Amino acid sequence: MADLTGRVTLVTGGSRGIGRAISLELARAGARVAVNYAARPDAAEEVVAAIRAAGGEAVALKGNVANPDEAAALVEQTEAAFGDDLYHVVCNAGITRDNLMARIDTAAWDEVIDVNLGGTFHVCKAASRRLLRKRRGAIVTMASVVGVHGNAGQTNYAASKGGVIALTKALAKEVGSRGIRVNCIAPGYITTELTDVLNETVRGGILAATPLARLGDPEDVARVTRFLLSDDAAYITGAVIPVDGGMGM
Ligand code: NAP
């Protein structure tokens, strides 16, 4: 397993779904993990307890990534919690507010853009200052197959995730010469509370369009995140890695 021993790591939305699996996976690789959440402290505390029970180090941090001050505070609190400098960030927090273009209201547009794209920007801005000072580190952002190919009923979500991909590439070009790598994962359909709402017809359509003929597990994304952060991926930056069972090809 790629070694992340001692590396101070912030995982936004690290308390549930894909983020939960990432927090556990990175802790197993030796990282010291700040598990961010927005609304459900119970979920974050469960992840922290599981990491500590396995002998790892973790702390739960409340903060809304869409708020620039709270995003900056998350980075500060991560370093304060572990008494050490930040090394890795996973910008995973994300939401959906799906509707057709004709029916989508401005609030649902703003909320999705503010959390998914704005949150990635605020956290990357605060974190990259720290990483640049040390001239090392790696960031993973979370896009979606929908951010590459689009999806009816998800114009807000698709736009936010397309923005995350562009942000990732631009930032990778800015900070690469300073020893910092920035990569993006584009998951397909992964079984979490975000996709629990899909009805059987939609689920059947997804399976028919997925060569590996199953929905993904959060762990499928977590293992790739661990690899991208680790030194095993030392010559990879600005990449968009699909973890989608072949759906996007
Ligand atoms: P999820 O199960 O709904 O979990 C979302 C996580 O994000 C929770 O920990 C939640 O914390 C946190 N969060 C939500 N809003 C936040 C905010 N404003 N500030 C900080 N944290 C916030 O979602 P998921 O399915 O694991 O998705 C994780 C990421 O993968 C998202 O970016 C999503 O777009 C992306 N993705 C998912 C899929 C999929 O099929 N599941 C596919 C492609 C991409 P609280 O519980 O405290 O609110």
PDB file of C-alpha atoms and ligand atoms in Angstrom:
ATOM      1  CA  MET A   1       0.000   0.000   0.000  1.00  0.00           C
ATOM      2  CA  ALA A   2       1.236   3.517  -0.881  1.00  0.00           C
ATOM      3  CA  ASP A   3       2.644   4.991   2.319  1.00  0.00           C
ATOM      4  CA  LEU A   4       1.337   8.299   3.717  1.00  0.00           C
ATOM      5  CA  THR A   5       2.789   7.944   7.200  1.00  0.00           C
ATOM      6  CA  GLY A   6       2.498  11.090   9.321  1.00  0.00           C
ATOM      7  CA  ARG A   7       1.124  13.268   6.542  1.00  0.00           C
ATOM      8  CA  VAL A   8      -1.399  15.818   7.794  1.00  0.00           C
ATOM      9  CA  THR A   9      -4.446  15.561   5.535  1.00  0.00           C
ATOM     10  CA  LEU A  10      -7.744  17.439   5.280  1.00  0.00           C
ATOM     11  CA  VAL A  11     -10.685  15.587   3.707  1.00  0.00           C
ATOM     12  CA  THR A  12     -13.656  17.873   3.062  1.00  0.00           C
ATOM     13  CA  GLY A  13     -16.958  16.059   3.366  1.00  0.00           C
ATOM     14  CA  GLY A  14     -14.926  13.283   4.953  1.00  0.00           C
ATOM     15  CA  SER A  15     -17.741  12.063   7.171  1.00  0.00           C
ATOM     16  CA  ARG A  16     -20.044  10.203   4.804  1.00  0.00           C
ATOM     17  CA  GLY A  17     -20.104   8.309   1.506  1.00  0.00           C
ATOM     18  CA  ILE A  18     -17.012   8.624  -0.657  1.00  0.00           C
ATOM     19  CA  GLY A  19     -15.321  11.020   1.798  1.00  0.00           C
ATOM     20  CA  ARG A  20     -15.800   8.552   4.652  1.00  0.00           C
ATOM     21  CA  ALA A  21     -14.113   5.784   2.650  1.00  0.00           C
ATOM     22  CA  ILE A  22     -11.284   8.189   1.730  1.00  0.00           C
ATOM     23  CA  SER A  23     -10.732   9.217   5.375  1.00  0.00           C
ATOM     24  CA  LEU A  24     -10.511   5.564   6.454  1.00  0.00           C
ATOM     25  CA  GLU A  25      -8.278   4.570   3.516  1.00  0.00           C
ATOM     26  CA  LEU A  26      -5.811   7.445   4.042  1.00  0.00           C
ATOM     27  CA  ALA A  27      -5.667   6.767   7.784  1.00  0.00           C
ATOM     28  CA  ARG A  28      -4.888   3.092   7.060  1.00  0.00           C
ATOM     29  CA  ALA A  29      -1.979   4.337   4.906  1.00  0.00           C
ATOM     30  CA  GLY A  30      -0.688   6.322   7.912  1.00  0.00           C
ATOM     31  CA  ALA A  31      -2.078   9.799   7.239  1.00  0.00           C
ATOM     32  CA  ARG A  32      -3.326  11.978  10.121  1.00  0.00           C
ATOM     33  CA  VAL A  33      -6.787  12.887   8.963  1.00  0.00           C
ATOM     34  CA  ALA A  34      -9.016  15.907   9.622  1.00  0.00           C
ATOM     35  CA  VAL A  35     -12.537  14.710   8.835  1.00  0.00           C
ATOM     36  CA  ASN A  36     -14.596  17.721   7.745  1.00  0.00           C
ATOM     37  CA  TYR A  37     -18.396  17.795   7.882  1.00  0.00           C
ATOM     38  CA  ALA A  38     -21.079  20.465   7.557  1.00  0.00           C
ATOM     39  CA  ALA A  39     -24.221  19.299   9.337  1.00  0.00           C
ATOM     40  CA  ARG A  40     -23.899  15.815  10.837  1.00  0.00           C
ATOM     41  CA  PRO A  41     -21.312  15.623  13.642  1.00  0.00           C
ATOM     42  CA  ASP A  42     -22.418  12.070  14.528  1.00  0.00           C
ATOM     43  CA  ALA A  43     -21.214  10.773  11.154  1.00  0.00           C
ATOM     44  CA  ALA A  44     -17.851  12.544  11.469  1.00  0.00           C
ATOM     45  CA  GLU A  45     -17.333  11.315  15.049  1.00  0.00           C
ATOM     46  CA  GLU A  46     -18.066   7.745  13.915  1.00  0.00           C
ATOM     47  CA  VAL A  47     -15.284   7.978  11.315  1.00  0.00           C
ATOM     48  CA  VAL A  48     -12.872   9.489  13.837  1.00  0.00           C
ATOM     49  CA  ALA A  49     -13.674   6.745  16.361  1.00  0.00           C
ATOM     50  CA  ALA A  50     -13.083   4.036  13.723  1.00  0.00           C
ATOM     51  CA  ILE A  51      -9.696   5.527  12.792  1.00  0.00           C
ATOM     52  CA  ARG A  52      -8.617   5.860  16.425  1.00  0.00           C
ATOM     53  CA  ALA A  53      -9.797   2.311  17.215  1.00  0.00           C
ATOM     54  CA  ALA A  54      -7.451   1.089  14.479  1.00  0.00           C
ATOM     55  CA  GLY A  55      -4.541   3.031  16.037  1.00  0.00           C
ATOM     56  CA  GLY A  56      -4.674   6.016  13.684  1.00  0.00           C
ATOM     57  CA  GLU A  57      -4.936   9.761  14.271  1.00  0.00           C
ATOM     58  CA  ALA A  58      -8.033  11.745  13.326  1.00  0.00           C
ATOM     59  CA  VAL A  59     -10.098  14.750  14.319  1.00  0.00           C
ATOM     60  CA  ALA A  60     -13.571  15.941  13.266  1.00  0.00           C
ATOM     61  CA  LEU A  61     -13.853  19.536  11.994  1.00  0.00           C
ATOM     62  CA  LYS A  62     -17.115  21.346  11.335  1.00  0.00           C
ATOM     63  CA  GLY A  63     -17.103  23.872   8.494  1.00  0.00           C
ATOM     64  CA  ASN A  64     -19.038  24.904   5.420  1.00  0.00           C
ATOM     65  CA  VAL A  65     -16.601  24.893   2.487  1.00  0.00           C
ATOM     66  CA  ALA A  66     -18.806  27.371   0.611  1.00  0.00           C
ATOM     67  CA  ASN A  67     -17.891  30.014   3.198  1.00  0.00           C
ATOM     68  CA  PRO A  68     -14.380  31.419   2.524  1.00  0.00           C
ATOM     69  CA  ASP A  69     -13.675  32.135   6.207  1.00  0.00           C
ATOM     70  CA  GLU A  70     -14.807  28.677   7.319  1.00  0.00           C
ATOM     71  CA  ALA A  71     -12.761  27.060   4.535  1.00  0.00           C
ATOM     72  CA  ALA A  72      -9.633  28.952   5.636  1.00  0.00           C
ATOM     73  CA  ALA A  73     -10.366  28.046   9.263  1.00  0.00           C
ATOM     74  CA  LEU A  74     -10.507  24.363   8.306  1.00  0.00           C
ATOM     75  CA  VAL A  75      -6.927  24.518   7.051  1.00  0.00           C
ATOM     76  CA  GLU A  76      -5.774  26.352  10.200  1.00  0.00           C
ATOM     77  CA  GLN A  77      -7.625  23.962  12.511  1.00  0.00           C
ATOM     78  CA  THR A  78      -6.175  20.935  10.704  1.00  0.00           C
ATOM     79  CA  GLU A  79      -2.632  22.152  11.382  1.00  0.00           C
ATOM     80  CA  ALA A  80      -3.498  23.135  14.963  1.00  0.00           C
ATOM     81  CA  ALA A  81      -5.013  19.703  15.655  1.00  0.00           C
ATOM     82  CA  PHE A  82      -1.906  17.814  14.628  1.00  0.00           C
ATOM     83  CA  GLY A  83       0.722  20.438  15.521  1.00  0.00           C
ATOM     84  CA  ASP A  84       2.227  20.045  12.085  1.00  0.00           C
ATOM     85  CA  ASP A  85       2.047  21.398   8.548  1.00  0.00           C
ATOM     86  CA  LEU A  86      -0.610  20.426   6.055  1.00  0.00           C
ATOM     87  CA  TYR A  87       0.572  17.925   3.425  1.00  0.00           C
ATOM     88  CA  HIS A  88      -2.537  16.706   1.552  1.00  0.00           C
ATOM     89  CA  VAL A  89      -6.030  17.977   0.796  1.00  0.00           C
ATOM     90  CA  VAL A  90      -8.975  16.091  -0.668  1.00  0.00           C
ATOM     91  CA  CYS A  91     -11.687  18.511  -1.890  1.00  0.00           C
ATOM     92  CA  ASN A  92     -14.524  16.017  -1.797  1.00  0.00           C
ATOM     93  CA  ALA A  93     -17.505  17.872  -0.262  1.00  0.00           C
ATOM     94  CA  GLY A  94     -20.342  18.127  -2.763  1.00  0.00           C
ATOM     95  CA  ILE A  95     -24.112  18.281  -3.153  1.00  0.00           C
ATOM     96  CA  THR A  96     -26.811  17.885  -5.806  1.00  0.00           C
ATOM     97  CA  ARG A  97     -30.042  19.887  -6.306  1.00  0.00           C
ATOM     98  CA  ASP A  98     -31.281  18.245  -9.507  1.00  0.00           C
ATOM     99  CA  ASN A  99     -33.938  19.637 -11.807  1.00  0.00           C
ATOM    100  CA  LEU A 100     -34.525  20.356 -15.481  1.00  0.00           C
ATOM    101  CA  MET A 101     -33.221  23.716 -16.710  1.00  0.00           C
ATOM    102  CA  ALA A 102     -36.750  25.110 -17.103  1.00  0.00           C
ATOM    103  CA  ARG A 103     -37.588  24.307 -13.480  1.00  0.00           C
ATOM    104  CA  ILE A 104     -34.342  24.929 -11.673  1.00  0.00           C
ATOM    105  CA  ASP A 105     -34.487  27.945  -9.400  1.00  0.00           C
ATOM    106  CA  THR A 106     -31.672  30.384  -8.820  1.00  0.00           C
ATOM    107  CA  ALA A 107     -31.182  29.219  -5.231  1.00  0.00           C
ATOM    108  CA  ALA A 108     -30.531  25.628  -6.369  1.00  0.00           C
ATOM    109  CA  TRP A 109     -28.090  26.891  -9.002  1.00  0.00           C
ATOM    110  CA  ASP A 110     -26.223  29.090  -6.513  1.00  0.00           C
ATOM    111  CA  GLU A 111     -26.061  26.466  -3.770  1.00  0.00           C
ATOM    112  CA  VAL A 112     -24.542  23.777  -5.991  1.00  0.00           C
ATOM    113  CA  ILE A 113     -22.026  26.141  -7.585  1.00  0.00           C
ATOM    114  CA  ASP A 114     -21.129  27.654  -4.187  1.00  0.00           C
ATOM    115  CA  VAL A 115     -20.495  24.299  -2.464  1.00  0.00           C
ATOM    116  CA  ASN A 116     -19.004  22.227  -5.283  1.00  0.00           C
ATOM    117  CA  LEU A 117     -16.971  24.805  -7.187  1.00  0.00           C
ATOM    118  CA  GLY A 118     -16.721  27.653  -4.671  1.00  0.00           C
ATOM    119  CA  GLY A 119     -15.853  25.235  -1.873  1.00  0.00           C
ATOM    120  CA  THR A 120     -13.083  23.658  -3.945  1.00  0.00           C
ATOM    121  CA  PHE A 121     -11.723  27.135  -4.721  1.00  0.00           C
ATOM    122  CA  HIS A 122     -11.807  28.387  -1.110  1.00  0.00           C
ATOM    123  CA  VAL A 123     -10.154  25.266   0.308  1.00  0.00           C
ATOM    124  CA  CYS A 124      -7.525  25.046  -2.455  1.00  0.00           C
ATOM    125  CA  LYS A 125      -6.687  28.744  -2.024  1.00  0.00           C
ATOM    126  CA  ALA A 126      -6.166  28.441   1.723  1.00  0.00           C
ATOM    127  CA  ALA A 127      -4.294  25.137   1.416  1.00  0.00           C
ATOM    128  CA  SER A 128      -2.051  26.030  -1.506  1.00  0.00           C
ATOM    129  CA  ARG A 129      -0.570  28.973   0.417  1.00  0.00           C
ATOM    130  CA  ARG A 130       0.613  26.513   3.061  1.00  0.00           C
ATOM    131  CA  LEU A 131       1.860  23.932   0.577  1.00  0.00           C
ATOM    132  CA  LEU A 132       3.721  26.557  -1.504  1.00  0.00           C
ATOM    133  CA  ARG A 133       5.650  27.669   1.572  1.00  0.00           C
ATOM    134  CA  LYS A 134       6.837  24.082   2.081  1.00  0.00           C
ATOM    135  CA  ARG A 135       7.240  23.351  -1.654  1.00  0.00           C
ATOM    136  CA  ARG A 136       5.589  19.952  -1.370  1.00  0.00           C
ATOM    137  CA  GLY A 137       2.202  18.303  -1.130  1.00  0.00           C
ATOM    138  CA  ALA A 138      -0.648  16.980  -3.235  1.00  0.00           C
ATOM    139  CA  ILE A 139      -4.309  17.838  -3.706  1.00  0.00           C
ATOM    140  CA  VAL A 140      -7.127  15.660  -5.064  1.00  0.00           C
ATOM    141  CA  THR A 141     -10.381  17.268  -6.203  1.00  0.00           C
ATOM    142  CA  MET A 142     -13.662  15.437  -6.802  1.00  0.00           C
ATOM    143  CA  ALA A 143     -15.469  16.010 -10.093  1.00  0.00           C
ATOM    144  CA  SER A 144     -17.880  13.560 -11.755  1.00  0.00           C
ATOM    145  CA  VAL A 145     -18.472  11.771 -15.028  1.00  0.00           C
ATOM    146  CA  VAL A 146     -21.292  14.329 -15.340  1.00  0.00           C
ATOM    147  CA  GLY A 147     -18.745  17.174 -15.342  1.00  0.00           C
ATOM    148  CA  VAL A 148     -17.108  15.629 -18.422  1.00  0.00           C
ATOM    149  CA  HIS A 149     -20.133  14.398 -20.394  1.00  0.00           C
ATOM    150  CA  GLY A 150     -23.126  16.322 -18.948  1.00  0.00           C
ATOM    151  CA  ASN A 151     -26.443  14.846 -17.816  1.00  0.00           C
ATOM    152  CA  ALA A 152     -30.043  15.929 -18.329  1.00  0.00           C
ATOM    153  CA  GLY A 153     -31.513  17.353 -15.133  1.00  0.00           C
ATOM    154  CA  GLN A 154     -28.113  18.309 -13.714  1.00  0.00           C
ATOM    155  CA  THR A 155     -27.060  21.542 -15.427  1.00  0.00           C
ATOM    156  CA  ASN A 156     -26.037  23.094 -12.112  1.00  0.00           C
ATOM    157  CA  TYR A 157     -24.126  20.002 -10.959  1.00  0.00           C
ATOM    158  CA  ALA A 158     -22.501  19.428 -14.385  1.00  0.00           C
ATOM    159  CA  ALA A 159     -21.379  23.057 -14.558  1.00  0.00           C
ATOM    160  CA  SER A 160     -19.930  22.910 -11.047  1.00  0.00           C
ATOM    161  CA  LYS A 161     -18.006  19.702 -11.778  1.00  0.00           C
ATOM    162  CA  GLY A 162     -16.795  20.936 -15.167  1.00  0.00           C
ATOM    163  CA  GLY A 163     -15.501  23.955 -13.266  1.00  0.00           C
ATOM    164  CA  VAL A 164     -13.730  21.721 -10.764  1.00  0.00           C
ATOM    165  CA  ILE A 165     -11.922  19.977 -13.634  1.00  0.00           C
ATOM    166  CA  ALA A 166     -10.806  23.305 -15.160  1.00  0.00           C
ATOM    167  CA  LEU A 167      -9.757  24.657 -11.747  1.00  0.00           C
ATOM    168  CA  THR A 168      -7.705  21.507 -11.128  1.00  0.00           C
ATOM    169  CA  LYS A 169      -5.795  21.821 -14.390  1.00  0.00           C
ATOM    170  CA  ALA A 170      -5.164  25.561 -13.982  1.00  0.00           C
ATOM    171  CA  LEU A 171      -3.928  25.131 -10.417  1.00  0.00           C
ATOM    172  CA  ALA A 172      -1.729  22.186 -11.432  1.00  0.00           C
ATOM    173  CA  LYS A 173      -0.031  24.464 -13.962  1.00  0.00           C
ATOM    174  CA  GLU A 174       0.425  27.217 -11.345  1.00  0.00           C
ATOM    175  CA  VAL A 175       2.010  25.130  -8.610  1.00  0.00           C
ATOM    176  CA  GLY A 176       3.724  22.239 -10.402  1.00  0.00           C
ATOM    177  CA  SER A 177       7.142  23.905 -10.514  1.00  0.00           C
ATOM    178  CA  ARG A 178       6.932  24.281  -6.716  1.00  0.00           C
ATOM    179  CA  GLY A 179       6.625  20.539  -6.172  1.00  0.00           C
ATOM    180  CA  ILE A 180       2.856  20.412  -5.650  1.00  0.00           C
ATOM    181  CA  ARG A 181       0.593  18.070  -7.623  1.00  0.00           C
ATOM    182  CA  VAL A 182      -3.136  18.606  -8.196  1.00  0.00           C
ATOM    183  CA  ASN A 183      -5.296  15.847  -9.684  1.00  0.00           C
ATOM    184  CA  CYS A 184      -8.988  15.234 -10.138  1.00  0.00           C
ATOM    185  CA  ILE A 185     -11.138  12.115  -9.870  1.00  0.00           C
ATOM    186  CA  ALA A 186     -14.282  11.818 -11.988  1.00  0.00           C
ATOM    187  CA  PRO A 187     -16.400   9.099 -10.387  1.00  0.00           C
ATOM    188  CA  GLY A 188     -19.292   7.415 -12.150  1.00  0.00           C
ATOM    189  CA  TYR A 189     -22.243   6.253 -10.053  1.00  0.00           C
ATOM    190  CA  ILE A 190     -21.087   5.260  -6.590  1.00  0.00           C
ATOM    191  CA  THR A 191     -23.397   3.829  -3.912  1.00  0.00           C
ATOM    192  CA  THR A 192     -23.831   6.597  -1.302  1.00  0.00           C
ATOM    193  CA  GLU A 193     -26.711   8.643   0.120  1.00  0.00           C
ATOM    194  CA  LEU A 194     -26.273  10.950  -2.895  1.00  0.00           C
ATOM    195  CA  THR A 195     -27.310   8.131  -5.257  1.00  0.00           C
ATOM    196  CA  ASP A 196     -29.751   6.324  -2.908  1.00  0.00           C
ATOM    197  CA  VAL A 197     -32.474   8.555  -4.352  1.00  0.00           C
ATOM    198  CA  LEU A 198     -32.203   7.023  -7.857  1.00  0.00           C
ATOM    199  CA  ASN A 199     -35.210   4.937  -8.838  1.00  0.00           C
ATOM    200  CA  GLU A 200     -34.938   1.439 -10.370  1.00  0.00           C
ATOM    201  CA  THR A 201     -35.401   2.713 -13.952  1.00  0.00           C
ATOM    202  CA  VAL A 202     -32.545   5.203 -13.638  1.00  0.00           C
ATOM    203  CA  ARG A 203     -30.399   2.618 -11.878  1.00  0.00           C
ATOM    204  CA  GLY A 204     -31.089   0.108 -14.691  1.00  0.00           C
ATOM    205  CA  GLY A 205     -30.067   2.686 -17.288  1.00  0.00           C
ATOM    206  CA  ILE A 206     -26.829   3.401 -15.449  1.00  0.00           C
ATOM    207  CA  LEU A 207     -25.982  -0.286 -15.222  1.00  0.00           C
ATOM    208  CA  ALA A 208     -26.699  -0.759 -18.941  1.00  0.00           C
ATOM    209  CA  ALA A 209     -24.265   2.103 -19.734  1.00  0.00           C
ATOM    210  CA  THR A 210     -21.520   0.775 -17.443  1.00  0.00           C
ATOM    211  CA  PRO A 211     -19.234  -1.862 -19.016  1.00  0.00           C
ATOM    212  CA  LEU A 212     -18.291  -3.261 -15.605  1.00  0.00           C
ATOM    213  CA  ALA A 213     -22.056  -3.727 -14.967  1.00  0.00           C
ATOM    214  CA  ARG A 214     -22.153  -2.533 -11.359  1.00  0.00           C
ATOM    215  CA  LEU A 215     -22.347   0.698  -9.427  1.00  0.00           C
ATOM    216  CA  GLY A 216     -19.070   1.692  -7.792  1.00  0.00           C
ATOM    217  CA  ASP A 217     -18.248   1.374  -4.103  1.00  0.00           C
ATOM    218  CA  PRO A 218     -16.856   4.368  -2.175  1.00  0.00           C
ATOM    219  CA  GLU A 219     -13.722   2.255  -1.631  1.00  0.00           C
ATOM    220  CA  ASP A 220     -13.134   2.168  -5.420  1.00  0.00           C
ATOM    221  CA  VAL A 221     -12.671   5.952  -5.279  1.00  0.00           C
ATOM    222  CA  ALA A 222     -10.767   5.906  -1.986  1.00  0.00           C
ATOM    223  CA  ARG A 223      -8.020   3.613  -3.290  1.00  0.00           C
ATOM    224  CA  VAL A 224      -7.394   5.866  -6.306  1.00  0.00           C
ATOM    225  CA  THR A 225      -7.308   8.927  -4.025  1.00  0.00           C
ATOM    226  CA  ARG A 226      -4.642   7.271  -1.875  1.00  0.00           C
ATOM    227  CA  PHE A 227      -2.577   6.486  -4.975  1.00  0.00           C
ATOM    228  CA  LEU A 228      -2.858  10.020  -6.386  1.00  0.00           C
ATOM    229  CA  LEU A 229      -1.753  11.597  -3.098  1.00  0.00           C
ATOM    230  CA  SER A 230       1.148   9.186  -2.637  1.00  0.00           C
ATOM    231  CA  ASP A 231       4.653   9.384  -4.069  1.00  0.00           C
ATOM    232  CA  ASP A 232       3.705   6.479  -6.360  1.00  0.00           C
ATOM    233  CA  ALA A 233       1.947   9.173  -8.432  1.00  0.00           C
ATOM    234  CA  ALA A 234       4.967  11.525  -8.320  1.00  0.00           C
ATOM    235  CA  TYR A 235       4.857  12.279 -12.082  1.00  0.00           C
ATOM    236  CA  ILE A 236       1.081  12.736 -12.363  1.00  0.00           C
ATOM    237  CA  THR A 237      -0.488  16.192 -12.183  1.00  0.00           C
ATOM    238  CA  GLY A 238      -3.458  17.932 -13.800  1.00  0.00           C
ATOM    239  CA  ALA A 239      -4.973  14.536 -14.598  1.00  0.00           C
ATOM    240  CA  VAL A 240      -8.673  13.674 -14.560  1.00  0.00           C
ATOM    241  CA  ILE A 241      -8.934  10.029 -13.558  1.00  0.00           C
ATOM    242  CA  PRO A 242     -12.251   8.327 -14.301  1.00  0.00           C
ATOM    243  CA  VAL A 243     -13.430   5.862 -11.650  1.00  0.00           C
ATOM    244  CA  ASP A 244     -16.642   4.948 -13.422  1.00  0.00           C
ATOM    245  CA  GLY A 245     -16.625   1.303 -14.478  1.00  0.00           C
ATOM    246  CA  GLY A 246     -15.976   2.450 -18.050  1.00  0.00           C
ATOM    247  CA  MET A 247     -19.173   4.506 -18.266  1.00  0.00           C
ATOM    248  CA  GLY A 248     -17.459   7.630 -19.623  1.00  0.00           C
ATOM    249  CA  MET A 249     -15.413   6.115 -22.457  1.00  0.00           C
TER     250      MET A 249
HETATM  251  P1  NAP B   1     -22.689  12.213   0.342  1.00  0.00           P
HETATM  252  O1  NAP B   1     -22.778  10.779   0.697  1.00  0.00           O
HETATM  253  O2  NAP B   1     -23.940  13.021   0.241  1.00  0.00           O
HETATM  254  O3  NAP B   1     -21.677  12.929   1.367  1.00  0.00           O
HETATM  255  C1  NAP B   1     -21.426  14.299   1.210  1.00  0.00           C
HETATM  256  C2  NAP B   1     -20.379  14.743   2.220  1.00  0.00           C
HETATM  257  O4  NAP B   1     -20.100  16.132   1.975  1.00  0.00           O
HETATM  258  C3  NAP B   1     -20.841  14.646   3.657  1.00  0.00           C
HETATM  259  O5  NAP B   1     -19.728  14.341   4.462  1.00  0.00           O
HETATM  260  C4  NAP B   1     -21.349  16.056   3.954  1.00  0.00           C
HETATM  261  O6  NAP B   1     -21.293  16.405   5.338  1.00  0.00           O
HETATM  262  C5  NAP B   1     -20.345  16.888   3.174  1.00  0.00           C
HETATM  263  N1  NAP B   1     -20.818  18.218   2.813  1.00  0.00           N
HETATM  264  C6  NAP B   1     -21.929  18.562   2.124  1.00  0.00           C
HETATM  265  N2  NAP B   1     -22.011  19.895   1.997  1.00  0.00           N
HETATM  266  C7  NAP B   1     -20.918  20.415   2.623  1.00  0.00           C
HETATM  267  C8  NAP B   1     -20.435  21.732   2.827  1.00  0.00           C
HETATM  268  N3  NAP B   1     -21.090  22.806   2.371  1.00  0.00           N
HETATM  269  N4  NAP B   1     -19.273  21.891   3.516  1.00  0.00           N
HETATM  270  C9  NAP B   1     -18.593  20.817   3.994  1.00  0.00           C
HETATM  271  N5  NAP B   1     -19.007  19.542   3.824  1.00  0.00           N
HETATM  272  C10 NAP B   1     -20.156  19.350   3.146  1.00  0.00           C
HETATM  273  O7  NAP B   1     -21.960  12.411  -1.085  1.00  0.00           O
HETATM  274  P2  NAP B   1     -20.986  11.406  -1.886  1.00  0.00           P
HETATM  275  O8  NAP B   1     -21.821  10.605  -2.812  1.00  0.00           O
HETATM  276  O9  NAP B   1     -20.057  10.720  -0.963  1.00  0.00           O
HETATM  277  O10 NAP B   1     -20.189  12.454  -2.805  1.00  0.00           O
HETATM  278  C11 NAP B   1     -18.908  12.923  -2.440  1.00  0.00           C
HETATM  279  C12 NAP B   1     -18.322  13.686  -3.622  1.00  0.00           C
HETATM  280  O11 NAP B   1     -18.228  12.831  -4.761  1.00  0.00           O
HETATM  281  C13 NAP B   1     -19.172  14.888  -4.054  1.00  0.00           C
HETATM  282  O12 NAP B   1     -18.336  15.940  -4.480  1.00  0.00           O
HETATM  283  C14 NAP B   1     -19.950  14.336  -5.235  1.00  0.00           C
HETATM  284  O13 NAP B   1     -20.359  15.338  -6.128  1.00  0.00           O
HETATM  285  C15 NAP B   1     -18.906  13.415  -5.844  1.00  0.00           C
HETATM  286  N6  NAP B   1     -19.477  12.373  -6.692  1.00  0.00           N
HETATM  287  C16 NAP B   1     -20.314  11.432  -6.174  1.00  0.00           C
HETATM  288  C17 NAP B   1     -20.820  10.450  -7.009  1.00  0.00           C
HETATM  289  C18 NAP B   1     -21.744   9.360  -6.518  1.00  0.00           C
HETATM  290  O14 NAP B   1     -22.225   8.589  -7.353  1.00  0.00           O
HETATM  291  N7  NAP B   1     -21.987   9.227  -5.222  1.00  0.00           N
HETATM  292  C19 NAP B   1     -20.494  10.452  -8.371  1.00  0.00           C
HETATM  293  C20 NAP B   1     -19.652  11.436  -8.854  1.00  0.00           C
HETATM  294  C21 NAP B   1     -19.130  12.388  -8.007  1.00  0.00           C
HETATM  295  P3  NAP B   1     -22.665  16.485   6.231  1.00  0.00           P
HETATM  296  O15 NAP B   1     -23.211  15.091   6.300  1.00  0.00           O
HETATM  297  O16 NAP B   1     -22.214  17.000   7.568  1.00  0.00           O
HETATM  298  O17 NAP B   1     -23.560  17.426   5.499  1.00  0.00           O
END
